[in-house]
Short mmCIF file of C-alpha atoms in Angstrom, two decimals:
data_model
loop_
_atom_site.label_atom_id
_atom_site.label_comp_id
_atom_site.label_asym_id
_atom_site.label_seq_id
_atom_site.Cartn_x
_atom_site.Cartn_y
_atom_site.Cartn_z
CA MET T 1 -21.16 8.97 90.51
CA GLU T 2 -22.88 11.88 88.78
CA GLU T 3 -20.97 15.02 89.58
CA LYS T 4 -22.57 18.40 90.00
CA GLU T 5 -20.78 21.68 90.40
CA ILE T 6 -19.10 21.68 93.79
CA SER T 7 -17.74 24.82 95.37
CA GLN T 8 -14.02 25.16 96.01
CA ALA T 9 -14.90 25.80 99.67
CA VAL T 10 -16.34 22.29 99.97
CA ILE T 11 -13.36 20.83 98.07
CA GLY T 12 -11.04 22.67 100.42
CA ARG T 13 -12.64 20.85 103.36
CA LEU T 14 -12.36 17.34 101.87
CA PRO T 15 -8.66 16.80 102.70
CA ARG T 16 -9.42 17.54 106.35
CA TYR T 17 -12.23 14.94 106.40
CA TYR T 18 -9.83 12.56 104.69
CA ARG T 19 -7.19 13.15 107.36
CA TYR T 20 -9.58 12.60 110.29
CA LEU T 21 -11.11 9.51 108.70
CA GLY T 22 -7.63 8.10 108.07
CA GLU T 23 -6.80 8.57 111.73
CA LEU T 24 -10.08 6.99 112.85
CA LYS T 25 -9.47 4.04 110.54
CA MET T 26 -5.95 3.62 111.95
CA SER T 27 -7.40 3.64 115.46
CA GLY T 28 -9.75 0.81 114.50
CA VAL T 29 -13.00 2.82 114.44
CA ASP T 30 -15.51 1.21 112.03
CA ARG T 31 -18.48 3.56 112.19
CA ILE T 32 -19.01 7.17 113.15
CA SER T 33 -22.09 9.40 113.21
CA SER T 34 -22.05 12.90 111.78
CA ARG T 35 -22.59 14.12 115.34
CA GLU T 36 -19.46 12.34 116.64
CA LEU T 37 -17.43 13.47 113.64
CA SER T 38 -18.72 16.99 114.24
CA LYS T 39 -17.50 16.94 117.83
CA LEU T 40 -14.09 15.61 116.82
CA MET T 41 -13.56 18.08 113.98
CA HIS T 42 -15.20 21.14 115.56
CA VAL T 43 -17.56 21.70 112.65
CA THR T 44 -21.36 21.43 112.80
CA ALA T 45 -23.00 18.10 111.99
CA SER T 46 -25.18 19.92 109.49
CA GLN T 47 -22.09 21.20 107.67
CA ILE T 48 -20.77 17.65 107.46
CA ARG T 49 -24.06 16.34 106.08
CA GLN T 50 -24.28 19.21 103.59
CA ASP T 51 -20.70 18.68 102.45
CA PHE T 52 -21.20 14.93 102.01
CA ASN T 53 -24.52 15.46 100.20
CA ASN T 54 -22.52 17.03 97.37
CA PHE T 55 -21.19 13.56 96.71
CA GLY T 56 -24.38 11.59 97.27
CA GLY T 57 -24.25 11.56 101.06
CA PHE T 58 -22.11 8.43 101.45
CA GLY T 59 -25.10 6.54 102.79
CA GLN T 60 -25.37 7.34 106.49
CA GLN T 61 -28.26 5.10 107.56
CA GLY T 62 -29.17 6.35 111.00
CA TYR T 63 -26.34 4.46 112.61
CA GLY T 64 -23.39 6.35 111.21
CA TYR T 65 -20.94 6.37 108.34
CA ASN T 66 -18.72 3.41 107.52
CA VAL T 67 -15.29 4.91 108.22
CA GLY T 68 -13.29 2.71 105.83
CA PHE T 69 -15.76 3.21 102.97
CA LEU T 70 -15.97 6.96 103.52
CA TYR T 71 -12.17 7.25 103.68
CA GLU T 72 -11.80 5.36 100.43
CA GLU T 73 -14.58 7.29 98.65
CA ILE T 74 -13.18 10.69 99.64
CA GLY T 75 -9.74 9.48 98.54
CA LYS T 76 -11.21 8.62 95.13
CA ILE T 77 -12.93 11.99 94.86
CA LEU T 78 -9.60 13.65 95.64
CA GLY T 79 -7.98 11.64 92.86
CA LEU T 80 -5.71 9.82 95.31
CA ASP T 81 -6.39 6.45 93.67
CA ASN T 82 -4.06 7.62 90.88
CA ASP T 83 -0.38 8.43 91.29
CA HIS T 84 0.84 11.86 90.24
CA ASN T 85 4.23 12.57 88.68
CA MET T 86 5.68 15.95 89.62
CA ILE T 87 8.65 18.11 88.77
CA LEU T 88 10.11 20.78 90.97
CA ILE T 89 11.00 24.08 89.34
CA GLY T 90 13.41 25.93 91.62
CA ALA T 91 15.48 23.76 93.98
CA GLY T 92 16.24 26.43 96.59
CA HIS T 93 15.48 26.11 100.30
CA LEU T 94 11.71 25.80 99.94
CA GLY T 95 11.87 23.54 96.89
CA GLN T 96 14.27 21.17 98.62
CA ALA T 97 12.07 21.16 101.71
CA LEU T 98 9.09 20.08 99.60
CA ILE T 99 11.01 17.41 97.70
CA ASN T 100 12.19 15.91 100.98
CA TYR T 101 8.73 15.77 102.50
CA MET T 102 7.72 12.11 102.74
CA ASN T 103 4.00 12.70 103.27
CA PHE T 104 3.41 13.56 99.63
CA ARG T 105 4.84 10.21 98.55
CA ASN T 106 2.51 8.42 100.96
CA ARG T 107 -0.43 10.07 99.16
CA GLY T 108 0.79 9.10 95.69
CA PHE T 109 2.57 12.32 94.71
CA PHE T 110 6.07 11.62 93.39
CA PHE T 111 8.75 14.10 92.44
CA ARG T 112 10.54 12.71 89.36
CA GLY T 113 13.06 15.49 88.79
CA ALA T 114 14.05 19.04 89.70
CA PHE T 115 15.13 21.98 87.56
CA ASP T 116 17.11 25.01 88.61
CA VAL T 117 19.01 27.89 86.98
CA ASN T 118 21.89 27.59 89.46
CA PRO T 119 24.81 25.62 87.86
CA ASP T 120 26.10 24.66 91.32
CA LEU T 121 23.04 22.43 91.73
CA TRP T 122 23.12 20.68 88.34
CA GLY T 123 23.78 16.97 88.61
CA LYS T 124 23.23 16.97 92.37
CA GLU T 125 20.36 15.18 94.03
CA ALA T 126 17.58 16.37 96.32
CA GLY T 127 15.12 14.02 97.96
CA GLY T 128 16.38 11.20 95.72
CA VAL T 129 15.87 12.97 92.39
CA LYS T 130 18.34 14.71 90.09
CA ILE T 131 18.56 18.46 89.61
CA TYR T 132 18.77 19.51 85.94
CA PRO T 133 19.42 22.86 84.24
CA CYS T 134 16.24 24.88 83.51
CA ASP T 135 16.70 24.16 79.81
CA ASP T 136 13.59 24.39 77.61
CA GLU T 137 14.25 21.28 75.51
CA LYS T 138 15.27 19.23 78.56
CA MET T 139 12.12 20.24 80.47
CA LYS T 140 9.88 19.54 77.48
CA LYS T 141 11.34 16.07 76.91
CA PHE T 142 11.35 15.23 80.63
CA ILE T 143 7.69 16.18 81.02
CA ALA T 144 6.72 13.98 78.06
CA ASP T 145 9.00 11.02 78.90
CA GLU T 146 8.13 10.88 82.58
CA LYS T 147 4.40 11.63 82.09
CA ILE T 148 4.60 14.61 84.45
CA ASP T 149 1.21 16.10 85.27
CA ILE T 150 2.09 18.53 88.10
CA ALA T 151 4.80 21.22 88.23
CA VAL T 152 5.72 22.64 91.62
CA LEU T 153 6.85 26.26 91.26
CA CYS T 154 9.32 27.51 93.88
CA ILE T 155 10.83 30.39 91.93
CA PRO T 156 10.75 34.18 92.33
CA LYS T 157 7.48 35.83 91.34
CA THR T 158 9.12 37.82 88.55
CA GLN T 159 9.96 34.61 86.69
CA ALA T 160 6.93 32.50 87.56
CA PRO T 161 4.40 33.63 84.91
CA ALA T 162 6.82 33.09 81.98
CA ILE T 163 7.93 29.66 83.22
CA ALA T 164 4.33 28.64 83.91
CA GLY T 165 3.43 29.52 80.33
CA LYS T 166 6.23 27.33 78.98
CA LEU T 167 5.35 24.41 81.25
CA VAL T 168 1.75 24.53 80.08
CA SER T 169 2.90 24.47 76.45
CA TYR T 170 4.95 21.36 77.31
CA GLY T 171 1.85 19.58 78.59
CA ILE T 172 1.65 20.40 82.31
CA ARG T 173 -1.98 20.37 83.51
CA GLY T 174 -1.53 21.20 87.18
CA ILE T 175 0.61 23.82 88.90
CA TRP T 176 1.29 23.94 92.62
CA ASN T 177 2.40 27.52 92.88
CA PHE T 178 4.53 28.87 95.73
CA ALA T 179 5.56 32.02 93.83
CA HIS T 180 3.81 35.05 95.29
CA VAL T 181 1.97 35.97 92.12
CA ASP T 182 -1.21 34.87 90.35
CA LEU T 183 -0.44 32.86 87.21
CA PRO T 184 -2.20 33.64 83.95
CA VAL T 185 -2.89 30.16 82.58
CA PRO T 186 -5.60 28.69 80.30
CA ASP T 187 -8.85 27.55 81.89
CA ASP T 188 -8.00 23.89 81.47
CA VAL T 189 -4.88 24.21 83.64
CA GLN T 190 -5.42 23.86 87.37
CA VAL T 191 -3.47 26.10 89.73
CA GLU T 192 -3.30 25.72 93.48
CA ASN T 193 -1.58 28.64 95.17
CA VAL T 194 0.29 28.49 98.46
CA HIS T 195 0.93 32.12 99.25
CA LEU T 196 2.86 31.93 102.52
CA SER T 197 3.00 35.70 103.06
CA ASP T 198 -0.78 35.90 102.69
CA SER T 199 -1.23 33.26 105.34
CA LEU T 200 1.10 35.08 107.72
CA MET T 201 -0.80 38.35 107.16
CA LYS T 202 -4.05 36.60 108.00
CA LEU T 203 -2.49 35.45 111.28
CA SER T 204 -1.34 39.00 111.90
CA TYR T 205 -4.90 40.29 111.34
CA ASN T 206 -6.36 37.81 113.79
CA LEU T 207 -3.72 38.65 116.40
CA ARG T 208 -4.34 42.37 116.09
CA ARG T 209 -8.11 42.04 116.05
CA HIS T 210 -8.10 39.80 119.08
CA THR T 211 -5.77 42.09 121.01
CA SER T 212 -7.90 45.16 120.32
CA GLU T 213 -11.10 43.26 121.15
CA THR T 214 -9.73 42.07 124.43
CA ALA T 215 -8.65 45.60 125.26
CA LYS T 216 -12.10 46.94 124.40
CA ASN T 217 -14.33 44.29 125.89
CA GLY T 218 -12.13 42.71 128.50
CA LYS T 219 -13.28 39.30 127.36
CA LYS T 220 -12.10 36.46 125.21
CA SER T 221 -13.09 36.10 121.59
CA GLU T 222 -15.36 33.07 121.27
CA ASP T 223 -15.86 33.11 117.55
CA TRP T 224 -12.45 32.14 116.28
CA ASP T 225 -12.67 29.11 114.08
CA ARG T 226 -9.33 27.45 114.51
CA ASN T 227 -10.18 24.92 111.83
CA LEU T 228 -10.01 27.26 108.87
CA MET I 1 -12.68 52.48 112.98
CA GLU I 2 -15.60 50.58 114.51
CA GLU I 3 -15.10 46.91 113.81
CA LYS I 4 -17.90 44.47 113.18
CA GLU I 5 -17.58 40.74 112.88
CA ILE I 6 -15.78 40.01 109.63
CA SER I 7 -15.71 36.56 108.10
CA GLN I 8 -12.44 34.71 107.74
CA ALA I 9 -13.20 34.44 104.01
CA VAL I 10 -13.05 38.24 103.68
CA ILE I 11 -9.88 38.36 105.80
CA GLY I 12 -8.37 35.68 103.61
CA ARG I 13 -8.83 37.95 100.58
CA LEU I 14 -7.25 41.06 102.15
CA PRO I 15 -3.60 40.02 101.61
CA ARG I 16 -4.30 39.61 97.90
CA TYR I 17 -5.79 43.11 97.69
CA TYR I 18 -2.77 44.34 99.60
CA ARG I 19 -0.40 42.67 97.14
CA TYR I 20 -2.13 44.10 94.05
CA LEU I 21 -2.37 47.57 95.57
CA GLY I 22 1.32 47.45 96.48
CA GLU I 23 2.17 46.62 92.88
CA LEU I 24 -0.09 49.39 91.55
CA LYS I 25 1.52 51.84 93.95
CA MET I 26 5.01 50.76 92.83
CA SER I 27 3.94 51.30 89.21
CA GLY I 28 2.90 54.86 90.05
CA VAL I 29 -0.89 54.36 89.80
CA ASP I 30 -2.69 56.89 92.04
CA ARG I 31 -6.34 55.98 91.64
CA ILE I 32 -8.24 52.88 90.56
CA SER I 33 -11.95 52.15 90.22
CA SER I 34 -13.46 48.95 91.60
CA ARG I 35 -14.17 48.02 87.98
CA GLU I 36 -10.50 48.31 86.97
CA LEU I 37 -9.36 46.50 90.09
CA SER I 38 -11.93 43.83 89.34
CA LYS I 39 -10.52 43.29 85.85
CA LEU I 40 -6.97 43.12 87.15
CA MET I 41 -7.71 40.70 89.98
CA HIS I 42 -10.33 38.55 88.23
CA VAL I 43 -12.94 39.05 90.94
CA THR I 44 -16.26 40.87 90.50
CA ALA I 45 -16.44 44.59 91.24
CA SER I 46 -19.38 43.88 93.54
CA GLN I 47 -17.24 41.47 95.55
CA ILE I 48 -14.58 44.15 95.93
CA ARG I 49 -17.15 46.72 97.09
CA GLN I 50 -18.73 44.23 99.49
CA ASP I 51 -15.33 43.27 100.91
CA PHE I 52 -14.28 46.89 101.38
CA ASN I 53 -17.65 47.82 102.92
CA ASN I 54 -16.70 45.60 105.84
CA PHE I 55 -14.12 48.22 106.68
CA GLY I 56 -16.16 51.32 105.93
CA GLY I 57 -15.74 51.23 102.15
CA PHE I 58 -12.48 53.22 101.98
CA GLY I 59 -14.34 56.15 100.44
CA GLN I 60 -14.62 55.48 96.72
CA GLN I 61 -16.24 58.68 95.48
CA GLY I 62 -17.31 57.88 91.95
CA TYR I 63 -13.84 58.39 90.58
CA GLY I 64 -12.06 55.45 92.17
CA TYR I 65 -10.05 54.50 95.21
CA ASN I 66 -6.87 56.29 96.26
CA VAL I 67 -4.32 53.50 95.80
CA GLY I 68 -1.79 54.73 98.38
CA PHE I 69 -4.45 55.33 101.03
CA LEU I 70 -6.13 51.98 100.40
CA TYR I 71 -2.78 50.16 100.53
CA GLU I 72 -1.93 51.77 103.83
CA GLU I 73 -5.39 51.18 105.36
CA ILE I 74 -5.43 47.50 104.42
CA GLY I 75 -1.90 47.21 105.81
CA LYS I 76 -3.13 48.65 109.12
CA ILE I 77 -6.10 46.30 109.18
CA LEU I 78 -3.71 43.39 108.64
CA GLY I 79 -1.63 44.60 111.57
CA LEU I 80 1.39 45.27 109.33
CA ASP I 81 2.03 48.64 110.97
CA ASN I 82 3.44 46.68 113.92
CA ASP I 83 6.48 44.40 113.77
CA HIS I 84 6.10 40.80 114.86
CA ASN I 85 8.76 38.77 116.66
CA MET I 86 8.75 35.10 115.78
CA ILE I 87 10.49 31.89 116.82
CA LEU I 88 10.89 28.84 114.68
CA ILE I 89 10.21 25.49 116.32
CA GLY I 90 11.82 22.78 114.21
CA ALA I 91 14.75 23.86 112.04
CA GLY I 92 14.55 21.07 109.46
CA HIS I 93 14.30 21.62 105.71
CA LEU I 94 10.97 23.45 105.78
CA GLY I 95 11.81 25.51 108.87
CA GLN I 96 15.09 26.64 107.37
CA ALA I 97 13.34 27.51 104.10
CA LEU I 98 10.92 29.75 106.01
CA ILE I 99 13.60 31.40 108.10
CA ASN I 100 15.56 32.26 104.94
CA TYR I 101 12.57 33.78 103.17
CA MET I 102 13.19 37.52 102.91
CA ASN I 103 9.62 38.51 102.09
CA PHE I 104 8.46 38.03 105.66
CA ARG I 105 11.04 40.52 106.90
CA ASN I 106 9.85 43.06 104.35
CA ARG I 107 6.37 42.80 105.89
CA GLY I 108 7.62 43.24 109.45
CA PHE I 109 7.82 39.59 110.52
CA PHE I 110 11.17 38.81 112.12
CA PHE I 111 12.52 35.46 113.24
CA ARG I 112 14.49 36.04 116.47
CA GLY I 113 15.57 32.47 117.17
CA ALA I 114 15.08 28.82 116.28
CA PHE I 115 14.68 25.72 118.44
CA ASP I 116 15.31 22.12 117.50
CA VAL I 117 15.73 18.75 119.22
CA ASN I 118 18.66 17.80 116.97
CA PRO I 119 22.00 18.41 118.83
CA ASP I 120 23.82 18.71 115.48
CA LEU I 121 22.01 21.99 114.88
CA TRP I 122 22.54 23.58 118.29
CA GLY I 123 24.68 26.71 118.15
CA LYS I 124 24.48 26.88 114.35
CA GLU I 125 22.72 29.67 112.51
CA ALA I 126 19.90 29.67 110.00
CA GLY I 127 18.77 32.81 108.21
CA GLY I 128 20.89 34.90 110.58
CA VAL I 129 19.44 33.54 113.83
CA LYS I 130 20.79 30.98 116.29
CA ILE I 131 19.40 27.50 116.72
CA TYR I 132 18.88 26.50 120.39
CA PRO I 133 17.95 23.21 122.06
CA CYS I 134 14.19 22.71 122.52
CA ASP I 135 14.61 23.24 126.25
CA ASP I 136 11.52 24.34 128.21
CA GLU I 137 13.25 26.93 130.41
CA LYS I 138 15.25 28.33 127.48
CA MET I 139 12.13 28.69 125.30
CA LYS I 140 10.15 30.28 128.13
CA LYS I 141 12.86 32.85 128.87
CA PHE I 142 13.50 33.56 125.20
CA ILE I 143 9.81 34.19 124.50
CA ALA I 144 9.61 36.65 127.41
CA ASP I 145 12.96 38.40 126.80
CA GLU I 146 12.50 38.82 123.06
CA LYS I 147 8.79 39.67 123.26
CA ILE I 148 7.93 36.84 120.86
CA ASP I 149 4.30 36.86 119.76
CA ILE I 150 4.32 34.25 116.98
CA ALA I 151 5.67 30.68 117.00
CA VAL I 152 6.18 28.93 113.68
CA LEU I 153 5.69 25.19 114.06
CA CYS I 154 7.62 22.98 111.62
CA ILE I 155 7.65 19.78 113.63
CA PRO I 156 6.05 16.36 113.15
CA LYS I 157 2.33 16.22 113.86
CA THR I 158 2.76 13.77 116.73
CA GLN I 159 4.72 16.37 118.71
CA ALA I 160 2.90 19.53 117.65
CA PRO I 161 -0.06 19.58 120.07
CA ALA I 162 2.13 19.13 123.18
CA ILE I 163 4.65 21.79 122.09
CA ALA I 164 1.86 24.18 121.14
CA GLY I 165 0.39 23.81 124.63
CA LYS I 166 3.74 24.65 126.21
CA LEU I 167 4.33 27.65 123.95
CA VAL I 168 0.91 29.04 124.84
CA SER I 169 1.69 28.68 128.53
CA TYR I 170 4.92 30.66 127.89
CA GLY I 171 2.92 33.53 126.41
CA ILE I 172 2.70 32.81 122.67
CA ARG I 173 -0.51 34.29 121.19
CA GLY I 174 -0.15 33.31 117.54
CA ILE I 175 0.86 30.02 115.96
CA TRP I 176 1.71 29.56 112.32
CA ASN I 177 1.26 25.83 112.08
CA PHE I 178 2.85 23.69 109.37
CA ALA I 179 2.34 20.44 111.29
CA HIS I 180 -0.38 18.36 109.66
CA VAL I 181 -2.68 18.34 112.66
CA ASP I 182 -5.24 20.69 114.19
CA LEU I 183 -3.97 22.23 117.41
CA PRO I 184 -6.15 22.31 120.51
CA VAL I 185 -5.43 25.78 121.90
CA PRO I 186 -7.47 28.26 123.98
CA ASP I 187 -9.83 30.65 122.16
CA ASP I 188 -7.56 33.62 122.71
CA VAL I 189 -4.70 31.99 120.78
CA GLN I 190 -4.75 32.48 117.03
CA VAL I 191 -3.73 29.61 114.79
CA GLU I 192 -3.13 29.82 111.07
CA ASN I 193 -2.63 26.42 109.47
CA VAL I 194 -0.62 25.74 106.34
CA HIS I 195 -1.48 22.15 105.54
CA LEU I 196 0.60 21.48 102.44
CA SER I 197 -0.78 17.98 101.84
CA ASP I 198 -4.33 19.36 101.91
CA SER I 199 -3.44 21.92 99.28
CA LEU I 200 -1.89 19.25 97.06
CA MET I 201 -5.00 17.07 97.43
CA LYS I 202 -7.18 19.98 96.34
CA LEU I 203 -5.04 20.34 93.24
CA SER I 204 -5.39 16.61 92.64
CA TYR I 205 -9.20 16.91 92.91
CA ASN I 206 -9.33 19.73 90.39
CA LEU I 207 -7.08 17.84 87.99
CA ARG I 208 -9.18 14.72 88.18
CA ARG I 209 -12.47 16.57 87.92
CA HIS I 210 -11.30 18.56 84.94
CA THR I 211 -9.98 15.47 83.18
CA SER I 212 -13.23 13.57 83.64
CA GLU I 213 -15.28 16.59 82.58
CA THR I 214 -13.27 17.08 79.44
CA ALA I 215 -13.68 13.42 78.64
CA LYS I 216 -17.44 13.62 79.22
CA ASN I 217 -18.25 16.95 77.62
CA GLY I 218 -15.40 17.46 75.20
CA LYS I 219 -15.20 21.06 76.33
CA LYS I 220 -13.10 23.18 78.60
CA SER I 221 -14.10 23.97 82.13
CA GLU I 222 -14.93 27.66 82.34
CA ASP I 223 -15.69 27.85 86.01
CA TRP I 224 -12.31 27.35 87.56
CA ASP I 225 -11.42 30.23 89.78
CA ARG I 226 -7.68 30.38 89.67
CA ASN I 227 -7.64 33.06 92.32
CA LEU I 228 -8.69 30.88 95.21
#
């Protein structure tokens, strides 16, 4: 498929389509129209058609999309037809929560090892993988030997940029970053940030705005898009 | 301040402004122009001005924004001048990681209690708060007594919609949802989703796309916006 430039907003919506299509497929649904999918997902049918047109439209022919085909195609676009090998950097509470989360494995994302500065953790296991010292040579060799493509960063923000720089020099091409800082990495390294505090502040904004609107207008807010 | 309808995309960028301004303030910077802020944050100066114009512009007068004032104003917009009382539903690995995360407390978000179906956890503490049975009457009373406004959902997706419905009926107005499902709640309830698998899939897409582009064009991708 010829690929044109696709906005990160569209990409951000693909996993949600993938999730709904997976559930439809599991429920035995073979075909679905953009209008039915729209109703289910609470997005407009025109948005769905526009999003899918970025990838050639997936061939809706008046009588709906083929659910199994669409699910598989979106999976391919998301790179889920390949497995990913990951390392965890920082095996604290959050890191151990991520490494124990089965869903990632089901999608082809496998933690192969964890690294931490805390000697109490060295040699122990989390989620079935060993925890190693955050030693430069060890990390470098592990990344090469185990063909690691993604590093998951669960370390304090003060340390994250320096560690990210090292990991990139060892061959890491993708960083899933939970440290609350933006990472300065080369353009050919992909970073996906999960800034939990930012997300909580957004919730706080929406709570405050809604409360003040209700107080002012005495009516409910109708515009909230709960699917963001 | 008169509030107009502001897109969730703009709201989603406010916490990042808030973070950078907080760091500037800590470093003793008093004033900053949109051009300097633009360079620092890797967004265009026109985007910054457009974003701030949604809130009246914050009075840049040719010689830059007042960092302390801007920090405080954005904090108010985000509702950070009020404390929030939260409960955790589901004190597994991820829930316990969240409850132990100090940063939320620094922003005025306080966990007051946790609820879990696992009897082994009942009576124990996590992050300084007690873990209670997921009992309807107990949750209802706790939410009222402790003036809880936010529930943090770290439970399997199969159970999340039913629990969310109950919590709303007990008075919860904000849900921070880590369950991998969209929650059907009334319009006056605010939901902020953190779908970790979706974020990982987006990273996978960008990795795959970049790899295939490099292979095709033999050049680096220049368009990746690492600030998303």
